[in-house]
PDB file of C-alpha atoms in Angstrom:
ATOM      1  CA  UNK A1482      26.581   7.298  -0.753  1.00 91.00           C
ATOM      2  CA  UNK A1483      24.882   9.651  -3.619  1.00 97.00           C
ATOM      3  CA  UNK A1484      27.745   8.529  -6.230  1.00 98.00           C
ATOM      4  CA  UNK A1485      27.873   4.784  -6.037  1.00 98.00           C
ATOM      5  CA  UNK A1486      29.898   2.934  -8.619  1.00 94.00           C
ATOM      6  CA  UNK A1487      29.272   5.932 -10.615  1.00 98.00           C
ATOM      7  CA  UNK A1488      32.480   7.037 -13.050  1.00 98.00           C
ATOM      8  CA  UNK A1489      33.413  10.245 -13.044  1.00 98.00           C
ATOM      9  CA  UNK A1490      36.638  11.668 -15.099  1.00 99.00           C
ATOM     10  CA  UNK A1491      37.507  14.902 -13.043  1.00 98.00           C
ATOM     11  CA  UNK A1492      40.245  17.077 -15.210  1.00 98.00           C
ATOM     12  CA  UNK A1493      42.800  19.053 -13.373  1.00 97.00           C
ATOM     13  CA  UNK A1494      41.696  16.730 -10.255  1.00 97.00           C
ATOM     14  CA  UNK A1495      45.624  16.179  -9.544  1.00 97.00           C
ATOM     15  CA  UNK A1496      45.677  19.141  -7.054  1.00 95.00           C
ATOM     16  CA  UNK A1497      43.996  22.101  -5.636  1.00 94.00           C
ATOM     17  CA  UNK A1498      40.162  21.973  -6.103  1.00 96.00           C
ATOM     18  CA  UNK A1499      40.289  19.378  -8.464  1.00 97.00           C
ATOM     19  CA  UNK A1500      41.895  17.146  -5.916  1.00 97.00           C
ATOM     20  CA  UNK A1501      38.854  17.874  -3.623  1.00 98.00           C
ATOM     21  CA  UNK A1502      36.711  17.162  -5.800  1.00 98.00           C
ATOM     22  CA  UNK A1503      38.264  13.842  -6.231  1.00 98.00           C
ATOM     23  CA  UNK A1504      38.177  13.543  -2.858  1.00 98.00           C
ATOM     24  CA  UNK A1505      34.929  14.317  -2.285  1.00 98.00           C
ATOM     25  CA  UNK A1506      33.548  11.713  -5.109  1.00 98.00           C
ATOM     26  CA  UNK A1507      35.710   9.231  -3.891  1.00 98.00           C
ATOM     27  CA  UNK A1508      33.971   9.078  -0.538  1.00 98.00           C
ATOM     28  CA  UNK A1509      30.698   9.429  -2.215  1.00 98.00           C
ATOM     29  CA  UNK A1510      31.891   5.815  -4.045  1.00 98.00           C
ATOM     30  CA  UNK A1511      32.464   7.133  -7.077  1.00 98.00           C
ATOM     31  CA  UNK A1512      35.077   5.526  -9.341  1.00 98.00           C
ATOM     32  CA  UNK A1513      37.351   8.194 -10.791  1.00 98.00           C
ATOM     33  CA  UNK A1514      39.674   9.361 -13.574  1.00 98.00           C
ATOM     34  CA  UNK A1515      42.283  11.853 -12.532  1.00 98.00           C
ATOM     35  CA  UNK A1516      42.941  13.656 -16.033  1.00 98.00           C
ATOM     36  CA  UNK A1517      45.931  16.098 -15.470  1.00 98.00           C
ATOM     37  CA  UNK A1518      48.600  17.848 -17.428  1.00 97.00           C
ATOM     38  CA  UNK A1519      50.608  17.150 -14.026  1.00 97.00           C
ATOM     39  CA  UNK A1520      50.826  13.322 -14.598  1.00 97.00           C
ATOM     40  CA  UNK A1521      53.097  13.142 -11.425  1.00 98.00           C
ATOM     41  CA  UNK A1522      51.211  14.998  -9.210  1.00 97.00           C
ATOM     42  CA  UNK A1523      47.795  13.077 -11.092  1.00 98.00           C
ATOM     43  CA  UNK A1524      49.923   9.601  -9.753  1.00 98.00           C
ATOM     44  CA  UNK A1525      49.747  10.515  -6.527  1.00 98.00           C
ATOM     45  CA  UNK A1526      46.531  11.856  -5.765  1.00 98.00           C
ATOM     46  CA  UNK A1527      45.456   8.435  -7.587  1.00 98.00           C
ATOM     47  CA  UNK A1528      47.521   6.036  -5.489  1.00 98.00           C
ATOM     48  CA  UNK A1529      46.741   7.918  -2.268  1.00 98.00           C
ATOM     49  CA  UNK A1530      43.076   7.423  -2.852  1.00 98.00           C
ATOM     50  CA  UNK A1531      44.095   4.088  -4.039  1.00 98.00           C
ATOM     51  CA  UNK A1532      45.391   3.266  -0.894  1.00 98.00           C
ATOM     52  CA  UNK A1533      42.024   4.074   0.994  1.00 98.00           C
ATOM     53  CA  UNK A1534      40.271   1.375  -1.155  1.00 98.00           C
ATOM     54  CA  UNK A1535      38.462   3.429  -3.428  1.00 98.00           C
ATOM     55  CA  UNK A1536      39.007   2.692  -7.489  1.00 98.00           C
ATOM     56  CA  UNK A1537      40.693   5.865  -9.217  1.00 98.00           C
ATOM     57  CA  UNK A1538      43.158   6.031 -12.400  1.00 98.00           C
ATOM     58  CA  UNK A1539      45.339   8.870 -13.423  1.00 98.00           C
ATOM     59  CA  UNK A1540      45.860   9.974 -16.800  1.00 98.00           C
ATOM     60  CA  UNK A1541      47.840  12.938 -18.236  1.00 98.00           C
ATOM     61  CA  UNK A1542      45.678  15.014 -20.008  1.00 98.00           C
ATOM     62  CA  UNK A1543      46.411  18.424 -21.947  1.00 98.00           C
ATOM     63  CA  UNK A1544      42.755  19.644 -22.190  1.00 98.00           C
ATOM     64  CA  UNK A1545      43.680  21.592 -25.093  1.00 98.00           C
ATOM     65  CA  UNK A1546      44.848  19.316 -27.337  1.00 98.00           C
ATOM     66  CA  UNK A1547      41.864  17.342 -28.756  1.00 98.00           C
ATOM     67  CA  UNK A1548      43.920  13.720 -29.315  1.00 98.00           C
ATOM     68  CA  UNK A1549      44.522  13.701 -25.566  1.00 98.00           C
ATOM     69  CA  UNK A1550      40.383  14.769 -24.699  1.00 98.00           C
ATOM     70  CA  UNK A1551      39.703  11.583 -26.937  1.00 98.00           C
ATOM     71  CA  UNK A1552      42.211   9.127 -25.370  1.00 98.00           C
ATOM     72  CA  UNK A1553      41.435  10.265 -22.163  1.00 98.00           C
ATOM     73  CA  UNK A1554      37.611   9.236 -22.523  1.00 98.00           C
ATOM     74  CA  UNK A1555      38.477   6.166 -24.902  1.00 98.00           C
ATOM     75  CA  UNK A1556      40.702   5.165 -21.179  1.00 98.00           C
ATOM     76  CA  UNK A1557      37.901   5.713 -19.136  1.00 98.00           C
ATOM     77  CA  UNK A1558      35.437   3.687 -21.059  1.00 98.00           C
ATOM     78  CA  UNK A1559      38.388   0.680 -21.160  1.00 98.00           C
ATOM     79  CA  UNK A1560      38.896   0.540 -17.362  1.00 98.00           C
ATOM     80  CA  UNK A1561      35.468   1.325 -16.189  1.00 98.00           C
ATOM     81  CA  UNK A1562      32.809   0.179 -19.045  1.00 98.00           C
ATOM     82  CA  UNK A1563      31.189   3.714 -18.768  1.00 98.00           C
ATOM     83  CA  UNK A1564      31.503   7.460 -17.838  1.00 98.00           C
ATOM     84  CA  UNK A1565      28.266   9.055 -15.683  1.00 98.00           C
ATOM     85  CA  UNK A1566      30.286  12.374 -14.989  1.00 99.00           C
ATOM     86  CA  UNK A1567      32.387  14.966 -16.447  1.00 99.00           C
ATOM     87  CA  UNK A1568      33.556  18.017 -14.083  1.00 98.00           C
ATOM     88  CA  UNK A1569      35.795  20.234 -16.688  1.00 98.00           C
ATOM     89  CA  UNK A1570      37.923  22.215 -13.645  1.00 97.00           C
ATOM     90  CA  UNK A1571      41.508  22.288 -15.673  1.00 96.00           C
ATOM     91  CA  UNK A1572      42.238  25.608 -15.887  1.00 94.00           C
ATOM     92  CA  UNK A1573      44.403  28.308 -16.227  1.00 87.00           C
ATOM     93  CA  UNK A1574      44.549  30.742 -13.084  1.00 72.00           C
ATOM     94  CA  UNK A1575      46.707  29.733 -10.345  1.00 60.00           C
ATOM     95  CA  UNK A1576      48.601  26.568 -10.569  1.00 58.00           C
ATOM     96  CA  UNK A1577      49.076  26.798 -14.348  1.00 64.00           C
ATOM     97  CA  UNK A1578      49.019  30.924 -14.158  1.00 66.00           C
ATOM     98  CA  UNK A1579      46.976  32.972 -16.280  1.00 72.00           C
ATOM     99  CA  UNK A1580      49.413  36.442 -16.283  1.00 73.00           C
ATOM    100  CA  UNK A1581      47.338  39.870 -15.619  1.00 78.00           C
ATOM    101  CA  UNK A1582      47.542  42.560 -17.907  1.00 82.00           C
ATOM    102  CA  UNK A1583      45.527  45.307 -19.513  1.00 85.00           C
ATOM    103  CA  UNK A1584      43.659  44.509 -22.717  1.00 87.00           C
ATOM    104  CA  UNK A1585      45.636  47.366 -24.530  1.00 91.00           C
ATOM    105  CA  UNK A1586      48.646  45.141 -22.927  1.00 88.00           C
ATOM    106  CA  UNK A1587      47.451  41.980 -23.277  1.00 89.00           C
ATOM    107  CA  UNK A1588      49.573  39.493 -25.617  1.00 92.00           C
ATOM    108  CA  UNK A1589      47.861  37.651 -28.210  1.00 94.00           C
ATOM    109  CA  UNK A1590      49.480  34.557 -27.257  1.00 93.00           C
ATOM    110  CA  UNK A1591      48.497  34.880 -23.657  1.00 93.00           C
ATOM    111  CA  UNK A1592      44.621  35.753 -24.815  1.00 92.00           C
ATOM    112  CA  UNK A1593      44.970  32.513 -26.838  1.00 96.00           C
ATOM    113  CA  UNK A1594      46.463  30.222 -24.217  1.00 95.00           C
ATOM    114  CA  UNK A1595      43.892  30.694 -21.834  1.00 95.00           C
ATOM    115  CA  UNK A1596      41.227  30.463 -24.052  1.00 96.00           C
ATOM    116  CA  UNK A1597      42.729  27.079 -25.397  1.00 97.00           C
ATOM    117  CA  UNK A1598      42.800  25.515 -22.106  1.00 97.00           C
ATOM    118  CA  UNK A1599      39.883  26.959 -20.156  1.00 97.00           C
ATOM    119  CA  UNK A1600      36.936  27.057 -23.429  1.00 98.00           C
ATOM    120  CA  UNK A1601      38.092  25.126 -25.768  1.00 98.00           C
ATOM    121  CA  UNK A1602      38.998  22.390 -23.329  1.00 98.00           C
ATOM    122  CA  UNK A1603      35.900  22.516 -21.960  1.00 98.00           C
ATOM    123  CA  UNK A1604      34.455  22.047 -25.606  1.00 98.00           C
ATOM    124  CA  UNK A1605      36.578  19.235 -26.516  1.00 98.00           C
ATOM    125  CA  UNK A1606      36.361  17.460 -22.914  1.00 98.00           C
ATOM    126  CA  UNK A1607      32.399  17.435 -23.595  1.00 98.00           C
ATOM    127  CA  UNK A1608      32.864  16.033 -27.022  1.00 98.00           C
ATOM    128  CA  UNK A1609      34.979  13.661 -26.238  1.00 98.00           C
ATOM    129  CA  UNK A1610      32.590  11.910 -23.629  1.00 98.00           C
ATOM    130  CA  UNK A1611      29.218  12.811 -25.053  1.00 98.00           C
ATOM    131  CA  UNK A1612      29.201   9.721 -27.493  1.00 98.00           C
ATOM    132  CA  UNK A1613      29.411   7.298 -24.427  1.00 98.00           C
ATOM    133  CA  UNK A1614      26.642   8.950 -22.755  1.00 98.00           C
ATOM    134  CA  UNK A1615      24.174   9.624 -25.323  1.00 98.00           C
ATOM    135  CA  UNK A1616      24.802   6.069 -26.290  1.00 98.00           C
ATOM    136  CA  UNK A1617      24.209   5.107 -22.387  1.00 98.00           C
ATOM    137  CA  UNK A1618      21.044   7.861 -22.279  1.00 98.00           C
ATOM    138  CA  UNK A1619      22.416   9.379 -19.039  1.00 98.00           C
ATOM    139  CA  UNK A1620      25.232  11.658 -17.949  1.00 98.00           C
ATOM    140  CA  UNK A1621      25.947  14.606 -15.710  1.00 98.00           C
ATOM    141  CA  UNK A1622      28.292  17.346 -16.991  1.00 99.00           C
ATOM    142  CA  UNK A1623      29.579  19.937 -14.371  1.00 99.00           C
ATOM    143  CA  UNK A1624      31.651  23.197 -16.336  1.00 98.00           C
ATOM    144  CA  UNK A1625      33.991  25.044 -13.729  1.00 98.00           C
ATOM    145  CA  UNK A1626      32.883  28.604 -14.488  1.00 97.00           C
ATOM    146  CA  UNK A1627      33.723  31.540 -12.013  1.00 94.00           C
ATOM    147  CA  UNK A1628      32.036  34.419 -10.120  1.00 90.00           C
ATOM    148  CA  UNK A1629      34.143  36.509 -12.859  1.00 87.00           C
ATOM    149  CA  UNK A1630      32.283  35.407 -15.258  1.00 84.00           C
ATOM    150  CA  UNK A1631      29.248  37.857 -13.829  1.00 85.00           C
ATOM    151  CA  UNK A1632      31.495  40.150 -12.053  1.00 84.00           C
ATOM    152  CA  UNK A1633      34.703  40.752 -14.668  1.00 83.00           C
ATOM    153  CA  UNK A1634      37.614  41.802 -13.486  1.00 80.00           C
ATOM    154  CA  UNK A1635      40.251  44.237 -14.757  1.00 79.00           C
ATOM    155  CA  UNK A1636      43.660  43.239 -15.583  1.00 79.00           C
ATOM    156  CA  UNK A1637      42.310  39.228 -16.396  1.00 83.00           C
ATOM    157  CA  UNK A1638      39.933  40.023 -19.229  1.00 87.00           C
ATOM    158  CA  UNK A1639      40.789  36.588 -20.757  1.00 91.00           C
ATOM    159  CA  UNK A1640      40.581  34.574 -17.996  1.00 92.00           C
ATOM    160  CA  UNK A1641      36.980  36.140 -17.718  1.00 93.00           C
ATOM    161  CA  UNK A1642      35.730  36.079 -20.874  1.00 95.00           C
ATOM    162  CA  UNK A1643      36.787  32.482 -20.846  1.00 96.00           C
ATOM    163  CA  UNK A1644      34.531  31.876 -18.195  1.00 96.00           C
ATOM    164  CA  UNK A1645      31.850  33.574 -19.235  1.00 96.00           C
ATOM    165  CA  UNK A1646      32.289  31.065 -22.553  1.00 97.00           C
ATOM    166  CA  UNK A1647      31.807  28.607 -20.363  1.00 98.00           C
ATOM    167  CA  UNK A1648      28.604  29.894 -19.137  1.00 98.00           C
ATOM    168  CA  UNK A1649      26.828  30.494 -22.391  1.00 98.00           C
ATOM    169  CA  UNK A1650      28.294  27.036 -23.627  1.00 98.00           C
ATOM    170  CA  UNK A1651      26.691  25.070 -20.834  1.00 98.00           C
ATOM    171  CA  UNK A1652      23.459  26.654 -21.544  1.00 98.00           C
ATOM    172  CA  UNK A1653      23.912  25.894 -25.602  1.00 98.00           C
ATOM    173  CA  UNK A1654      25.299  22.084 -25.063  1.00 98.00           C
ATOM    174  CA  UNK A1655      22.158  21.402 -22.173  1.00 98.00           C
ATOM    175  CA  UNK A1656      19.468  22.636 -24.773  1.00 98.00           C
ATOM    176  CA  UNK A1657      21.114  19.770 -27.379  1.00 98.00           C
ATOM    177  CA  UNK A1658      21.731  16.613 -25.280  1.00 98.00           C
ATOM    178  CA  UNK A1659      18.386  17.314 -22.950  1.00 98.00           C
ATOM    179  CA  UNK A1660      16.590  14.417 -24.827  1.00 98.00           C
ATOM    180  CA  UNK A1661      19.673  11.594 -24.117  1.00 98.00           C
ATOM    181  CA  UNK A1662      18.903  12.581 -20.169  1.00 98.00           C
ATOM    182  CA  UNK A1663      22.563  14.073 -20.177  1.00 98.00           C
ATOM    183  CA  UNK A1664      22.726  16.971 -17.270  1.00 99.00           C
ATOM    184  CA  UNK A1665      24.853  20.252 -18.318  1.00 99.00           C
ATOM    185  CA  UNK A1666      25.121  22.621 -15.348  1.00 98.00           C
ATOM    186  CA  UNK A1667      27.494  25.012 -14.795  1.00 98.00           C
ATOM    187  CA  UNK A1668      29.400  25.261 -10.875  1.00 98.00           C
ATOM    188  CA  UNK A1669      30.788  29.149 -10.382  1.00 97.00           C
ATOM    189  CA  UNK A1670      33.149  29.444  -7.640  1.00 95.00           C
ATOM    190  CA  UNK A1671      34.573  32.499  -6.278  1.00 92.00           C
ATOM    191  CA  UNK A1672      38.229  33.518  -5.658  1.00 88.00           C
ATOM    192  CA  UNK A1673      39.372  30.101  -3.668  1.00 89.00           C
ATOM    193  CA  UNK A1674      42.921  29.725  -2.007  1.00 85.00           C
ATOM    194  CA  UNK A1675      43.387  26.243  -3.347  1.00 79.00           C
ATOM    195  CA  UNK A1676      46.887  27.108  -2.414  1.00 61.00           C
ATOM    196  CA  UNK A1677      48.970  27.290   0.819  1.00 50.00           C
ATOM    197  CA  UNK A1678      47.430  30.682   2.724  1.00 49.00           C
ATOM    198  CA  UNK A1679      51.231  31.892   3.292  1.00 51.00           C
ATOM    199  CA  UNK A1680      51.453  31.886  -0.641  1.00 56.00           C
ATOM    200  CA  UNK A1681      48.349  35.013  -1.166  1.00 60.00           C
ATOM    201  CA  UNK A1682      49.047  38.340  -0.371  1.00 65.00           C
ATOM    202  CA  UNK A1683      47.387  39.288   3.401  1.00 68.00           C
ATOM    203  CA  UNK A1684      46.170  42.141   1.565  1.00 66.00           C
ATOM    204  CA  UNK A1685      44.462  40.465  -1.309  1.00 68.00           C
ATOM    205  CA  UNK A1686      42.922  38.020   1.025  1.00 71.00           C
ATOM    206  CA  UNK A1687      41.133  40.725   3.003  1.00 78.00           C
ATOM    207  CA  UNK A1688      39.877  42.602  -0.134  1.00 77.00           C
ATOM    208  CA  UNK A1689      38.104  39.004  -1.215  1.00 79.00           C
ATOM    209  CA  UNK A1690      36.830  38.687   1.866  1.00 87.00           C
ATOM    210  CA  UNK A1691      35.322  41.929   2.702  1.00 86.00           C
ATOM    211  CA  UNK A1692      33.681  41.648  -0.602  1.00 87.00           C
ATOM    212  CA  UNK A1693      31.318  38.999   0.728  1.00 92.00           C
ATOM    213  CA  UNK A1694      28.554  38.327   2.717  1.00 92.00           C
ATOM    214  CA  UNK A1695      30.068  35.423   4.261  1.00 94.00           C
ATOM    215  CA  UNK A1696      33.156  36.999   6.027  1.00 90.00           C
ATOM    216  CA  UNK A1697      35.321  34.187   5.578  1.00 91.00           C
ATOM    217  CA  UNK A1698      38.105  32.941   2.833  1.00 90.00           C
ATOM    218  CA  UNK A1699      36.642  30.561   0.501  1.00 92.00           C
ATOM    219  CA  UNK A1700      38.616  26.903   0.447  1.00 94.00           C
ATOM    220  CA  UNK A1701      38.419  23.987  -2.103  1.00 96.00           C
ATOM    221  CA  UNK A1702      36.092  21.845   0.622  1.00 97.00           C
ATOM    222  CA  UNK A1703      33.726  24.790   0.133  1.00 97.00           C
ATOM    223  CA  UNK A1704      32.370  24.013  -3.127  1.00 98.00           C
ATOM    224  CA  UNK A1705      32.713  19.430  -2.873  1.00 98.00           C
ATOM    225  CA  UNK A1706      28.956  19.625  -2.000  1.00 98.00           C
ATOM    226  CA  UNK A1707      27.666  21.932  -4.631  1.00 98.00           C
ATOM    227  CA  UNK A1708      29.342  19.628  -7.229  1.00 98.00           C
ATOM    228  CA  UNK A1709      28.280  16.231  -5.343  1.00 98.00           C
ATOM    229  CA  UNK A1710      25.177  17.867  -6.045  1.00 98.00           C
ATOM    230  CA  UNK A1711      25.178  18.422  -9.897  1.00 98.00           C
ATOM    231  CA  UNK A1712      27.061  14.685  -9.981  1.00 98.00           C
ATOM    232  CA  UNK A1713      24.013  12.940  -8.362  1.00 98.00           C
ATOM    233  CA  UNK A1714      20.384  11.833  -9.224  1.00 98.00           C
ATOM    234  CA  UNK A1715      19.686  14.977  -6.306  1.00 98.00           C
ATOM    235  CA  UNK A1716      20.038  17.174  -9.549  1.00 98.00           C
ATOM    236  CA  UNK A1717      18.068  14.967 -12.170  1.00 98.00           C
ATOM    237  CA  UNK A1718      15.571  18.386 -13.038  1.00 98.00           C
ATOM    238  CA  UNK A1719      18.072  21.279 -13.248  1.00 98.00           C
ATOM    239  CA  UNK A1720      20.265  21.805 -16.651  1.00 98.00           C
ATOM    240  CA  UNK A1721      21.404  24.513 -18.015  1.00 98.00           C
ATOM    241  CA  UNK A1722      21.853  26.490 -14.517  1.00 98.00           C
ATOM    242  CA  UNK A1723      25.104  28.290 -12.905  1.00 98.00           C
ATOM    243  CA  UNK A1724      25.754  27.242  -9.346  1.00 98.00           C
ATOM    244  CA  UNK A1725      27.488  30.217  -7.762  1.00 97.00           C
ATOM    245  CA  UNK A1726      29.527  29.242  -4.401  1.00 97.00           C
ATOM    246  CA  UNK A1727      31.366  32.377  -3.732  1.00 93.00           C
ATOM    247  CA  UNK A1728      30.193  33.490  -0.066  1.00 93.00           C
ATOM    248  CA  UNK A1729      27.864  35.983  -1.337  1.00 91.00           C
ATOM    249  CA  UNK A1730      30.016  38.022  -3.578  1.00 88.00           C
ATOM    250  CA  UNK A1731      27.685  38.249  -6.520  1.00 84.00           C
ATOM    251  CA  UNK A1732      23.581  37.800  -6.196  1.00 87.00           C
ATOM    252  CA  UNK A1733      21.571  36.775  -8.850  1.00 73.00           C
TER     253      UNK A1733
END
């Protein structure tokens, strides 16, 4: 198992991708911290993977508000004695909607709302654990970015700009922890139904997927290995770098 007694703290792991994630680390051996806004759905996930033996705690977690980012590593640090991995997925997009709308349209609240949670949570989920790491000298961080961020899209300019933050902000944060042997890669996915297939629009799904090379829809499971892989010593050499697991939508 490539994540042995490692801890990771997994945010928006309650549900969706994040739950596979969780899932995915779990059976790896990693020991986990479910960091959700959704501290009921956060409970379950924890006690179901509880239940199969494997060490996991939830806590409720606003990524956006920089006194929960702090408690939520300080909790980490209490129950496990150290943190090896941060994956930043919380997000707004589907189960905590980002609303579409043309930039001319666009509310200033809604541009700031999904910037707060999907940047700046980012920024102060990396600040928070950074201390513990650098003092440790080891770390992997994993930043949920998107396809989007390459691609845009119209309609969702904040949701993609927000991602594309992301991007450039792995590559800046990588460049200043590189000497405390703390790993900053970004993991891209591309338009996922991390939701029940009834809920997406037939339509929509074929548009996605005649878009890619891969002539498939994409599913949470689809992108566990990918961030196994920037989680484990497999990745020791690569920082800095954007993983893109989206079937072959965009090449670069």
């Amino acid at each position: 198992m490539r994540l042995t007694d490692k801890v990771a703290i997994i945010t928006g792991g309650a549900a969706g991708i994040g739950r596979a994630y969780a899932e995915g680390f779990a059976r790896e051996g990693a020991r986990l911290i479910i960091a959700d806004i959704d501290d009921v759905a956060a409970q379950k996930t924890a006690q179901s993977l509880t239940e199969r033996g494997h060490q996991v705690m939830a806590v409720k977690t606003d990524v956006s508000r920089e006194a929960d980012t702090l408690e939520m590593a300080h909790l980490a640090v209490k129950m496990f004695g150290r943190i090896d991995i941060l994956v930043n997925n919380a997000a707004m997009f589907i189960r905590n909607p980002a609303a579409r709308a043309p930039v001319c349209e666009m509310e200033l609240s809604e541009w700031e709302k999904v910037i707060a949670v999907n940047l700046t949570g980012v920024f102060l989920c990396c600040r928070a654990v950074l201390p513990y790491m650098i003092k440790q000298k080891s770390g992997k961080i994993i930043n949920i970015a998107s396809s989007l961020a390459f691609l845009g899209s119209a309609n969702f300019a904040h949701y993609s700009a927000s991602k594309g933050g992301v991007l450039t902000f792995t590559r800046a944060l990588a460049r200043e922890v590189g000497d405390f042997n703390i790993n900053v890669n970004s993991l891209c996915p591309g338009y996922t139904l991390s939701m029940d297939l009834e809920d997406i629009p037939e339509d929509r799904r074929n548009i996605e997927i005649s878009a890619r090379i891969i002539k498939r829809p994409e599913y949470p499971e689809d992108l566990v290995g990918a961030a196994i892989f920037l989680a484990s010593s497999d990745s020791d050499f690569m920082t800095g770098q954007a993983v893109v697991v989206d079937g072959g939508v965009f090449l670069h």
